[in-house]
Amino acid sequence: TKEIYGVIPYIAPEIFIREKYTTVSDIYSFGMIMWEMTTGQKPFYDRNHDEYLILDILN
């Protein structure tokens, strides 16, 4: 399928540009979970989770 499922801050950038899902993608997502656990804040907590956030992540 061509749909992406998940929560934007936890999805690895390469997934947004339709690259293959790899172990590196898992490491990125795990890193975002660790960020939340160590800081007590969700990644990009102060942003709308929309297409503009995706564009900023890709830059």
mmCIF file of N, CA and C in Angstrom:
data_model
loop_
_atom_site.group_PDB
_atom_site.id
_atom_site.type_symbol
_atom_site.label_atom_id
_atom_site.label_comp_id
_atom_site.label_asym_id
_atom_site.label_seq_id
_atom_site.Cartn_x
_atom_site.Cartn_y
_atom_site.Cartn_z
ATOM 1 N N THR A 1 0.835 -1.177 0.000
ATOM 2 C CA THR A 1 0.000 0.000 0.000
ATOM 3 C C THR A 1 0.882 1.244 0.000
ATOM 4 N N LYS A 2 0.297 2.372 -0.283
ATOM 5 C CA LYS A 2 1.046 3.622 -0.329
ATOM 6 C C LYS A 2 0.731 4.525 0.849
ATOM 7 N N GLU A 3 0.027 3.984 1.822
ATOM 8 C CA GLU A 3 -0.330 4.784 2.983
ATOM 9 C C GLU A 3 0.711 4.612 4.076
ATOM 10 N N ILE A 4 0.894 5.670 4.856
ATOM 11 C CA ILE A 4 1.814 5.640 5.985
ATOM 12 C C ILE A 4 0.981 5.734 7.256
ATOM 13 N N TYR A 5 1.232 4.817 8.180
ATOM 14 C CA TYR A 5 0.521 4.815 9.454
ATOM 15 C C TYR A 5 1.516 5.072 10.573
ATOM 16 N N GLY A 6 1.137 5.897 11.506
ATOM 17 C CA GLY A 6 1.991 6.162 12.647
ATOM 18 C C GLY A 6 1.794 7.580 13.144
ATOM 19 N N VAL A 7 2.569 7.934 14.139
ATOM 20 C CA VAL A 7 2.535 9.274 14.708
ATOM 21 C C VAL A 7 3.742 10.017 14.142
ATOM 22 N N ILE A 8 3.504 11.150 13.510
ATOM 23 C CA ILE A 8 4.526 11.845 12.726
ATOM 24 C C ILE A 8 5.883 11.949 13.422
ATOM 25 N N PRO A 9 5.982 12.425 14.655
ATOM 26 C CA PRO A 9 7.314 12.584 15.246
ATOM 27 C C PRO A 9 8.111 11.283 15.391
ATOM 28 N N TYR A 10 7.433 10.148 15.399
ATOM 29 C CA TYR A 10 8.109 8.874 15.617
ATOM 30 C C TYR A 10 8.421 8.137 14.312
ATOM 31 N N ILE A 11 7.974 8.669 13.199
ATOM 32 C CA ILE A 11 8.209 8.034 11.903
ATOM 33 C C ILE A 11 9.528 8.539 11.340
ATOM 34 N N ALA A 12 10.393 7.627 10.941
ATOM 35 C CA ALA A 12 11.696 7.997 10.392
ATOM 36 C C ALA A 12 11.521 8.803 9.102
ATOM 37 N N PRO A 13 12.375 9.804 8.899
ATOM 38 C CA PRO A 13 12.244 10.678 7.722
ATOM 39 C C PRO A 13 12.220 9.924 6.392
ATOM 40 N N GLU A 14 13.001 8.868 6.266
ATOM 41 C CA GLU A 14 13.056 8.150 4.987
ATOM 42 C C GLU A 14 11.714 7.537 4.610
ATOM 43 N N ILE A 15 10.890 7.260 5.585
ATOM 44 C CA ILE A 15 9.573 6.683 5.302
ATOM 45 C C ILE A 15 8.689 7.702 4.589
ATOM 46 N N PHE A 16 8.826 8.978 4.963
ATOM 47 C CA PHE A 16 8.020 10.025 4.327
ATOM 48 C C PHE A 16 8.345 10.203 2.850
ATOM 49 N N ILE A 17 9.554 9.838 2.455
ATOM 50 C CA ILE A 17 9.920 9.987 1.036
ATOM 51 C C ILE A 17 9.922 8.635 0.323
ATOM 52 N N ARG A 18 9.211 7.684 0.923
ATOM 53 C CA ARG A 18 8.949 6.372 0.322
ATOM 54 C C ARG A 18 10.189 5.513 0.127
ATOM 55 N N GLU A 19 11.224 5.746 0.941
ATOM 56 C CA GLU A 19 12.376 4.854 0.902
ATOM 57 C C GLU A 19 12.048 3.599 1.699
ATOM 58 N N LYS A 20 12.857 2.578 1.502
ATOM 59 C CA LYS A 20 12.615 1.302 2.156
ATOM 60 C C LYS A 20 12.770 1.424 3.671
ATOM 61 N N TYR A 21 11.916 0.741 4.378
ATOM 62 C CA TYR A 21 11.965 0.673 5.837
ATOM 63 C C TYR A 21 13.121 -0.239 6.233
ATOM 64 N N THR A 22 14.016 0.240 7.090
ATOM 65 C CA THR A 22 15.190 -0.537 7.490
ATOM 66 C C THR A 22 15.350 -0.506 9.011
ATOM 67 N N THR A 23 16.394 -1.152 9.474
ATOM 68 C CA THR A 23 16.735 -1.123 10.892
ATOM 69 C C THR A 23 17.005 0.303 11.349
ATOM 70 N N VAL A 24 17.575 1.117 10.472
ATOM 71 C CA VAL A 24 17.843 2.519 10.801
ATOM 72 C C VAL A 24 16.538 3.243 11.141
ATOM 73 N N SER A 25 15.465 2.893 10.462
ATOM 74 C CA SER A 25 14.153 3.479 10.759
ATOM 75 C C SER A 25 13.724 3.139 12.182
ATOM 76 N N ASP A 26 13.971 1.902 12.584
ATOM 77 C CA ASP A 26 13.651 1.486 13.956
ATOM 78 C C ASP A 26 14.482 2.262 14.970
ATOM 79 N N ILE A 27 15.752 2.474 14.652
ATOM 80 C CA ILE A 27 16.634 3.210 15.562
ATOM 81 C C ILE A 27 16.145 4.644 15.725
ATOM 82 N N TYR A 28 15.720 5.270 14.634
ATOM 83 C CA TYR A 28 15.180 6.629 14.706
ATOM 84 C C TYR A 28 13.960 6.660 15.629
ATOM 85 N N SER A 29 13.031 5.753 15.406
ATOM 86 C CA SER A 29 11.810 5.719 16.220
ATOM 87 C C SER A 29 12.136 5.451 17.685
ATOM 88 N N PHE A 30 13.064 4.540 17.925
ATOM 89 C CA PHE A 30 13.480 4.252 19.296
ATOM 90 C C PHE A 30 14.110 5.492 19.933
ATOM 91 N N GLY A 31 14.897 6.219 19.166
ATOM 92 C CA GLY A 31 15.505 7.452 19.659
ATOM 93 C C GLY A 31 14.463 8.472 20.077
ATOM 94 N N MET A 32 13.395 8.565 19.312
ATOM 95 C CA MET A 32 12.328 9.501 19.662
ATOM 96 C C MET A 32 11.618 9.066 20.945
ATOM 97 N N ILE A 33 11.457 7.764 21.121
ATOM 98 C CA ILE A 33 10.861 7.257 22.360
ATOM 99 C C ILE A 33 11.786 7.555 23.540
ATOM 100 N N MET A 34 13.083 7.363 23.340
ATOM 101 C CA MET A 34 14.054 7.655 24.404
ATOM 102 C C MET A 34 14.059 9.144 24.740
ATOM 103 N N TRP A 35 13.902 9.982 23.716
ATOM 104 C CA TRP A 35 13.810 11.433 23.947
ATOM 105 C C TRP A 35 12.658 11.728 24.913
ATOM 106 N N GLU A 36 11.517 11.131 24.616
ATOM 107 C CA GLU A 36 10.342 11.373 25.454
ATOM 108 C C GLU A 36 10.560 10.864 26.877
ATOM 109 N N MET A 37 11.183 9.709 26.999
ATOM 110 C CA MET A 37 11.405 9.132 28.324
ATOM 111 C C MET A 37 12.404 9.947 29.147
ATOM 112 N N THR A 38 13.418 10.492 28.499
ATOM 113 C CA THR A 38 14.454 11.206 29.251
ATOM 114 C C THR A 38 14.118 12.670 29.511
ATOM 115 N N THR A 39 13.321 13.277 28.640
ATOM 116 C CA THR A 39 12.993 14.694 28.819
ATOM 117 C C THR A 39 11.629 14.900 29.464
ATOM 118 N N GLY A 40 10.781 13.887 29.372
ATOM 119 C CA GLY A 40 9.428 14.027 29.889
ATOM 120 C C GLY A 40 8.510 14.799 28.951
ATOM 121 N N GLN A 41 9.010 15.094 27.749
ATOM 122 C CA GLN A 41 8.196 15.804 26.754
ATOM 123 C C GLN A 41 8.161 15.006 25.459
ATOM 124 N N LYS A 42 7.026 15.038 24.815
ATOM 125 C CA LYS A 42 6.902 14.372 23.522
ATOM 126 C C LYS A 42 7.685 15.156 22.476
ATOM 127 N N PRO A 43 8.266 14.464 21.490
ATOM 128 C CA PRO A 43 8.966 15.170 20.423
ATOM 129 C C PRO A 43 8.007 16.122 19.698
ATOM 130 N N PHE A 44 8.463 17.317 19.450
ATOM 131 C CA PHE A 44 7.673 18.330 18.742
ATOM 132 C C PHE A 44 6.346 18.605 19.454
ATOM 133 N N TYR A 45 6.377 18.600 20.776
ATOM 134 C CA TYR A 45 5.163 18.821 21.574
ATOM 135 C C TYR A 45 4.536 20.186 21.317
ATOM 136 N N ASP A 46 5.356 21.127 20.858
ATOM 137 C CA ASP A 46 4.878 22.499 20.662
ATOM 138 C C ASP A 46 4.487 22.797 19.220
ATOM 139 N N ARG A 47 4.341 21.760 18.424
ATOM 140 C CA ARG A 47 4.016 21.926 17.005
ATOM 141 C C ARG A 47 2.769 21.136 16.657
ATOM 142 N N ASN A 48 2.060 21.608 15.645
ATOM 143 C CA ASN A 48 0.976 20.806 15.077
ATOM 144 C C ASN A 48 1.597 19.640 14.330
ATOM 145 N N HIS A 49 0.986 18.491 14.432
ATOM 146 C CA HIS A 49 1.481 17.321 13.711
ATOM 147 C C HIS A 49 0.791 17.281 12.353
ATOM 148 N N ASP A 50 1.359 18.032 11.416
ATOM 149 C CA ASP A 50 0.766 18.176 10.090
ATOM 150 C C ASP A 50 1.855 18.128 9.027
ATOM 151 N N GLU A 51 1.480 18.436 7.795
ATOM 152 C CA GLU A 51 2.431 18.355 6.681
ATOM 153 C C GLU A 51 3.600 19.320 6.840
ATOM 154 N N TYR A 52 3.408 20.411 7.555
ATOM 155 C CA TYR A 52 4.504 21.366 7.763
ATOM 156 C C TYR A 52 5.566 20.784 8.693
ATOM 157 N N LEU A 53 5.154 20.012 9.655
ATOM 158 C CA LEU A 53 6.114 19.335 10.521
ATOM 159 C C LEU A 53 6.907 18.315 9.711
ATOM 160 N N ILE A 54 6.235 17.577 8.846
ATOM 161 C CA ILE A 54 6.930 16.604 7.998
ATOM 162 C C ILE A 54 7.980 17.311 7.147
ATOM 163 N N LEU A 55 7.621 18.429 6.538
ATOM 164 C CA LEU A 55 8.582 19.173 5.713
ATOM 165 C C LEU A 55 9.769 19.643 6.541
ATOM 166 N N ASP A 56 9.528 20.100 7.755
ATOM 167 C CA ASP A 56 10.627 20.535 8.619
ATOM 168 C C ASP A 56 11.514 19.358 9.023
ATOM 169 N N ILE A 57 10.925 18.217 9.285
ATOM 170 C CA ILE A 57 11.715 17.027 9.617
ATOM 171 C C ILE A 57 12.595 16.640 8.433
ATOM 172 N N LEU A 58 12.059 16.743 7.230
ATOM 173 C CA LEU A 58 12.826 16.368 6.036
ATOM 174 C C LEU A 58 13.940 17.356 5.718
ATOM 175 N N ASN A 59 13.817 18.575 6.214
ATOM 176 C CA ASN A 59 14.884 19.558 5.995
ATOM 177 C C ASN A 59 15.902 19.382 7.063
#
